[in-house]
Short mmCIF file of C-alpha atoms in Angstrom, two decimals:
data_model
loop_
_atom_site.label_atom_id
_atom_site.label_comp_id
_atom_site.label_asym_id
_atom_site.label_seq_id
_atom_site.Cartn_x
_atom_site.Cartn_y
_atom_site.Cartn_z
CA UNK T 30 -38.08 8.74 -69.90
CA UNK T 31 -37.19 12.40 -69.51
CA UNK T 32 -33.56 12.27 -70.63
CA UNK T 33 -32.44 13.56 -67.23
CA UNK T 34 -29.89 11.24 -65.67
CA UNK T 35 -28.51 11.11 -62.15
CA UNK T 36 -25.63 9.28 -60.55
CA UNK T 37 -25.14 7.35 -58.44
CA UNK T 38 -28.45 5.55 -57.99
CA UNK T 39 -27.83 4.72 -54.36
CA UNK T 40 -25.26 5.88 -51.85
CA UNK T 41 -24.52 5.06 -48.22
CA UNK T 42 -22.48 7.48 -46.12
CA UNK T 43 -21.78 8.03 -42.44
CA UNK T 44 -22.41 11.14 -40.37
CA UNK T 45 -19.88 13.89 -40.95
CA UNK T 46 -18.86 12.71 -44.40
CA UNK T 47 -19.26 14.66 -47.61
CA UNK T 48 -21.14 13.58 -50.73
CA UNK T 49 -21.35 14.70 -54.36
CA UNK T 50 -24.35 13.86 -56.51
CA UNK T 51 -24.44 14.40 -60.26
CA UNK T 52 -27.10 15.31 -62.78
CA UNK T 53 -27.11 15.53 -66.57
CA UNK T 54 -29.87 17.68 -67.96
CA UNK T 55 -32.13 16.90 -70.88
CA UNK T 56 -30.84 17.93 -74.29
CA UNK T 57 -31.73 21.56 -74.99
CA UNK T 58 -32.23 22.43 -71.33
CA UNK T 59 -30.11 25.07 -69.62
CA UNK T 60 -31.43 25.08 -66.05
CA UNK T 61 -31.09 22.51 -63.29
CA UNK T 62 -33.02 22.47 -60.03
CA UNK T 63 -32.32 20.21 -57.06
CA UNK T 64 -34.90 18.86 -54.62
CA UNK T 65 -34.78 16.73 -51.50
CA UNK T 66 -37.57 14.23 -50.96
CA UNK T 67 -37.83 12.59 -47.56
CA UNK T 68 -39.74 9.33 -47.32
CA UNK T 69 -43.48 9.86 -47.62
CA UNK T 70 -43.19 13.57 -48.38
CA UNK T 71 -43.20 15.84 -51.39
CA UNK T 72 -39.96 17.17 -52.88
CA UNK T 73 -38.48 20.24 -51.18
CA UNK T 74 -36.62 22.80 -53.31
CA UNK T 75 -32.91 23.10 -52.50
CA UNK T 76 -31.66 25.46 -55.21
CA UNK T 77 -31.58 26.10 -58.94
CA UNK T 78 -28.68 26.75 -61.32
CA UNK T 79 -28.88 28.78 -64.50
CA UNK T 80 -25.92 29.97 -66.56
CA UNK T 81 -23.60 28.36 -64.01
CA UNK T 82 -24.90 30.53 -61.18
CA UNK T 83 -27.26 29.83 -58.29
CA UNK T 84 -30.66 31.25 -59.17
CA UNK T 85 -32.87 30.81 -56.13
CA UNK T 86 -32.42 28.79 -52.97
CA UNK T 87 -34.77 27.08 -50.56
CA UNK T 88 -34.48 26.74 -46.81
CA UNK T 89 -31.33 24.64 -46.72
CA UNK T 90 -28.09 25.41 -44.84
CA UNK T 91 -24.87 26.46 -46.60
CA UNK T 92 -23.44 22.96 -46.29
CA UNK T 93 -25.66 22.23 -49.28
CA UNK T 94 -23.89 23.66 -52.31
CA UNK T 95 -23.88 23.12 -56.02
CA UNK T 96 -22.27 23.73 -59.36
CA UNK T 97 -23.40 23.94 -62.93
CA UNK T 98 -21.01 23.26 -65.78
CA UNK T 99 -20.86 24.78 -69.28
CA UNK T 100 -22.63 21.71 -70.66
CA UNK T 101 -25.48 22.45 -68.18
CA UNK T 102 -24.83 19.35 -66.09
CA UNK T 103 -24.79 19.94 -62.35
CA UNK T 104 -23.49 18.69 -59.04
CA UNK T 105 -25.00 18.81 -55.57
CA UNK T 106 -22.52 18.73 -52.70
CA UNK T 107 -23.46 18.13 -49.10
CA UNK T 108 -20.87 18.56 -46.37
CA UNK T 109 -20.93 17.34 -42.76
CA UNK T 110 -23.72 14.86 -43.43
CA UNK T 111 -26.41 14.44 -40.81
CA UNK T 112 -28.83 11.56 -40.30
CA UNK T 113 -31.72 13.76 -41.48
CA UNK T 114 -30.01 14.18 -44.84
CA UNK T 115 -31.14 10.67 -45.69
CA UNK T 116 -33.54 11.17 -48.58
CA UNK T 117 -34.10 10.86 -52.32
CA UNK T 118 -32.29 13.69 -54.09
CA UNK T 119 -33.90 14.73 -57.33
CA UNK T 120 -32.70 16.98 -60.06
CA UNK T 121 -34.96 18.53 -62.63
CA UNK T 122 -33.97 20.22 -65.85
CA UNK T 123 -35.81 22.90 -67.74
CA UNK T 124 -35.29 25.48 -70.45
CA UNK T 125 -35.41 28.99 -69.09
CA UNK T 126 -37.48 30.70 -71.74
CA UNK T 127 -40.98 32.16 -71.49
CA UNK T 128 -43.64 29.49 -71.69
CA UNK T 129 -41.25 26.55 -71.78
CA UNK T 130 -40.13 26.21 -68.22
CA UNK T 131 -41.57 22.82 -67.30
CA UNK T 132 -39.24 20.96 -64.98
CA UNK T 133 -38.54 17.35 -65.89
CA UNK T 134 -37.16 15.12 -63.19
CA UNK T 135 -34.50 12.48 -63.18
CA UNK T 136 -34.82 9.16 -61.32
CA UNK T 137 -33.10 10.46 -58.20
CA UNK T 138 -30.22 9.39 -55.99
CA UNK T 139 -31.15 7.58 -52.77
CA UNK T 140 -28.79 8.77 -50.02
CA UNK T 141 -28.64 6.91 -46.72
CA UNK T 142 -26.67 8.45 -43.87
CA UNK T 143 -25.75 6.08 -41.03
CA UNK V 7 -46.25 22.59 -49.65
CA UNK V 8 -46.03 21.46 -46.04
CA UNK V 9 -45.25 17.83 -45.47
CA UNK V 10 -47.59 15.58 -43.53
CA UNK V 11 -45.31 12.62 -42.98
CA UNK V 12 -46.08 9.10 -44.07
CA UNK V 13 -49.85 9.28 -43.98
CA UNK V 14 -50.63 10.41 -47.49
CA UNK V 15 -54.26 10.97 -48.43
CA UNK V 16 -55.40 7.95 -50.38
CA UNK V 17 -57.92 7.38 -53.13
CA UNK V 18 -59.04 4.00 -54.40
CA UNK V 19 -60.83 3.82 -57.73
CA UNK V 20 -62.23 0.91 -59.71
CA UNK V 21 -60.45 0.29 -62.99
CA UNK V 22 -62.28 2.05 -65.79
CA UNK V 23 -63.84 4.65 -63.54
CA UNK V 24 -62.85 8.31 -63.47
CA UNK V 25 -60.80 9.71 -60.61
CA UNK V 26 -60.46 13.22 -59.25
CA UNK V 27 -57.48 14.27 -57.15
CA UNK V 28 -57.67 17.58 -55.34
CA UNK V 29 -55.02 20.00 -54.16
CA UNK V 30 -55.12 23.25 -52.22
CA UNK V 31 -52.21 25.51 -53.05
CA UNK V 32 -50.74 28.08 -50.73
CA UNK V 33 -49.51 31.12 -52.65
CA UNK V 34 -52.01 33.39 -54.37
CA UNK V 35 -49.10 34.87 -56.37
CA UNK V 36 -48.30 31.54 -57.99
CA UNK V 37 -48.52 31.71 -61.75
CA UNK V 38 -47.90 28.17 -62.82
CA UNK V 39 -49.28 24.83 -61.62
CA UNK V 40 -48.20 21.32 -62.46
CA UNK V 41 -49.30 17.79 -61.71
CA UNK V 42 -46.68 15.08 -61.35
CA UNK V 43 -47.06 11.32 -61.00
CA UNK V 44 -44.52 9.43 -58.94
CA UNK V 45 -44.25 5.67 -58.97
CA UNK V 46 -42.38 3.82 -56.28
CA UNK V 47 -38.62 4.22 -56.61
CA UNK V 48 -38.86 6.72 -59.47
CA UNK V 49 -38.66 10.46 -59.94
CA UNK V 50 -41.79 12.57 -60.48
CA UNK V 51 -43.18 12.33 -64.01
CA UNK V 52 -44.78 15.39 -65.61
CA UNK V 53 -48.46 14.91 -66.40
CA UNK V 54 -49.97 18.28 -67.23
CA UNK V 55 -49.56 21.95 -66.38
CA UNK V 56 -51.69 25.08 -66.40
CA UNK V 57 -51.00 28.79 -66.12
CA UNK V 58 -52.96 31.17 -63.94
CA UNK V 59 -54.64 32.82 -66.95
CA UNK V 60 -56.51 29.57 -67.65
CA UNK V 61 -59.06 27.61 -65.62
CA UNK V 62 -59.02 24.33 -67.52
CA UNK V 63 -56.62 22.38 -69.64
CA UNK V 64 -57.00 18.93 -71.17
CA UNK V 65 -54.49 16.30 -72.11
CA UNK V 66 -54.74 12.66 -73.01
CA UNK V 67 -57.17 11.18 -70.45
CA UNK V 68 -56.33 13.97 -68.01
CA UNK V 69 -57.87 17.34 -67.25
CA UNK V 70 -56.59 19.96 -64.84
CA UNK V 71 -58.96 22.51 -63.33
CA UNK V 72 -57.79 25.67 -61.59
CA UNK V 73 -59.93 27.74 -59.26
CA UNK V 74 -57.89 30.78 -58.26
CA UNK V 75 -60.66 32.20 -56.08
CA UNK V 76 -60.32 29.38 -53.55
CA UNK V 77 -56.74 28.40 -54.50
CA UNK V 78 -57.77 24.94 -55.58
CA UNK V 79 -56.39 22.65 -58.25
CA UNK V 80 -57.76 19.30 -59.37
CA UNK V 81 -56.63 16.51 -61.65
CA UNK V 82 -59.21 14.37 -63.37
CA UNK V 83 -58.12 11.06 -64.85
CA UNK V 84 -60.60 9.40 -67.19
CA UNK V 85 -61.03 5.66 -67.59
CA UNK V 86 -58.37 4.76 -65.04
CA UNK V 87 -55.97 1.93 -65.73
CA UNK V 88 -53.77 -0.16 -63.38
CA UNK V 89 -50.75 1.85 -64.55
CA UNK V 90 -52.31 4.98 -63.07
CA UNK V 91 -51.61 3.68 -59.56
CA UNK V 92 -49.03 6.06 -58.08
CA UNK V 93 -48.61 9.06 -55.81
CA UNK V 94 -49.78 12.29 -57.45
CA UNK V 95 -48.33 15.65 -56.49
CA UNK V 96 -49.49 19.12 -57.38
CA UNK V 97 -46.83 21.80 -57.52
CA UNK V 98 -46.97 25.58 -57.79
CA UNK V 99 -44.41 28.00 -59.17
CA UNK V 100 -43.84 31.66 -59.84
CA UNK V 101 -43.38 33.50 -63.12
CA UNK V 102 -39.71 32.66 -63.41
CA UNK V 103 -40.27 29.11 -62.15
CA UNK V 104 -37.17 29.29 -59.96
CA UNK V 105 -38.83 27.09 -57.39
CA UNK V 106 -41.63 24.58 -57.33
CA UNK V 107 -43.51 24.09 -54.09
CA UNK V 108 -45.04 20.65 -53.87
CA UNK V 109 -48.25 19.66 -52.16
CA UNK V 110 -48.74 16.74 -49.81
CA UNK V 111 -49.34 14.11 -52.44
CA UNK V 112 -52.24 11.69 -52.90
CA UNK V 113 -51.81 7.95 -53.29
CA UNK V 114 -54.10 6.67 -56.04
CA UNK V 115 -54.80 2.94 -56.12
CA UNK V 116 -56.64 1.41 -59.06
CA UNK V 117 -58.65 -1.65 -58.11
CA UNK V 118 -58.78 -4.26 -60.90
#
């Protein structure tokens, strides 16, 4: 186990709704990255948070947004859900220092959009 | 890191044999490479990593080889066990590791 936790485990929403996913980073880690993994594919980078600010973003629209809190936990918010948003959402925590930036993943949140 | 849909490359290996999983990465500027193992219904699990200033790194039963000339990465697993059955992903990152770009993934099946 990595010590990275995510909630909820599963979630079912309908098109147009909004969703918030949560992630608690591993003890000692100060950086959280979010990934989307569609069925049968590799994870795709959404964005990363460091010191409560977005630090890099992948090719995802603005309706994907996030937050990082002082305790380094993080939220991923998705507005105006679309069917293609159905995926496993993964967060990964790391410690942003030279040579110690391995990303450790949580178990993921399975989002189904109907 | 382009996806190829549901048809992952597959590799079947007899229990106890060695396995080699290959990966071609895309960005010659990538500085950091990682192998992850993902079991069904779980998040990716870190196996081993290597930086671009190395060409080989060994862990417990695993070895990663990096060939920067042809942008190729491989994972060798020695004496495979049933618990090694999973999908294996290579990932590449830059110096600051803001973003990991994942490869296609290879499904490894260990035959008892």
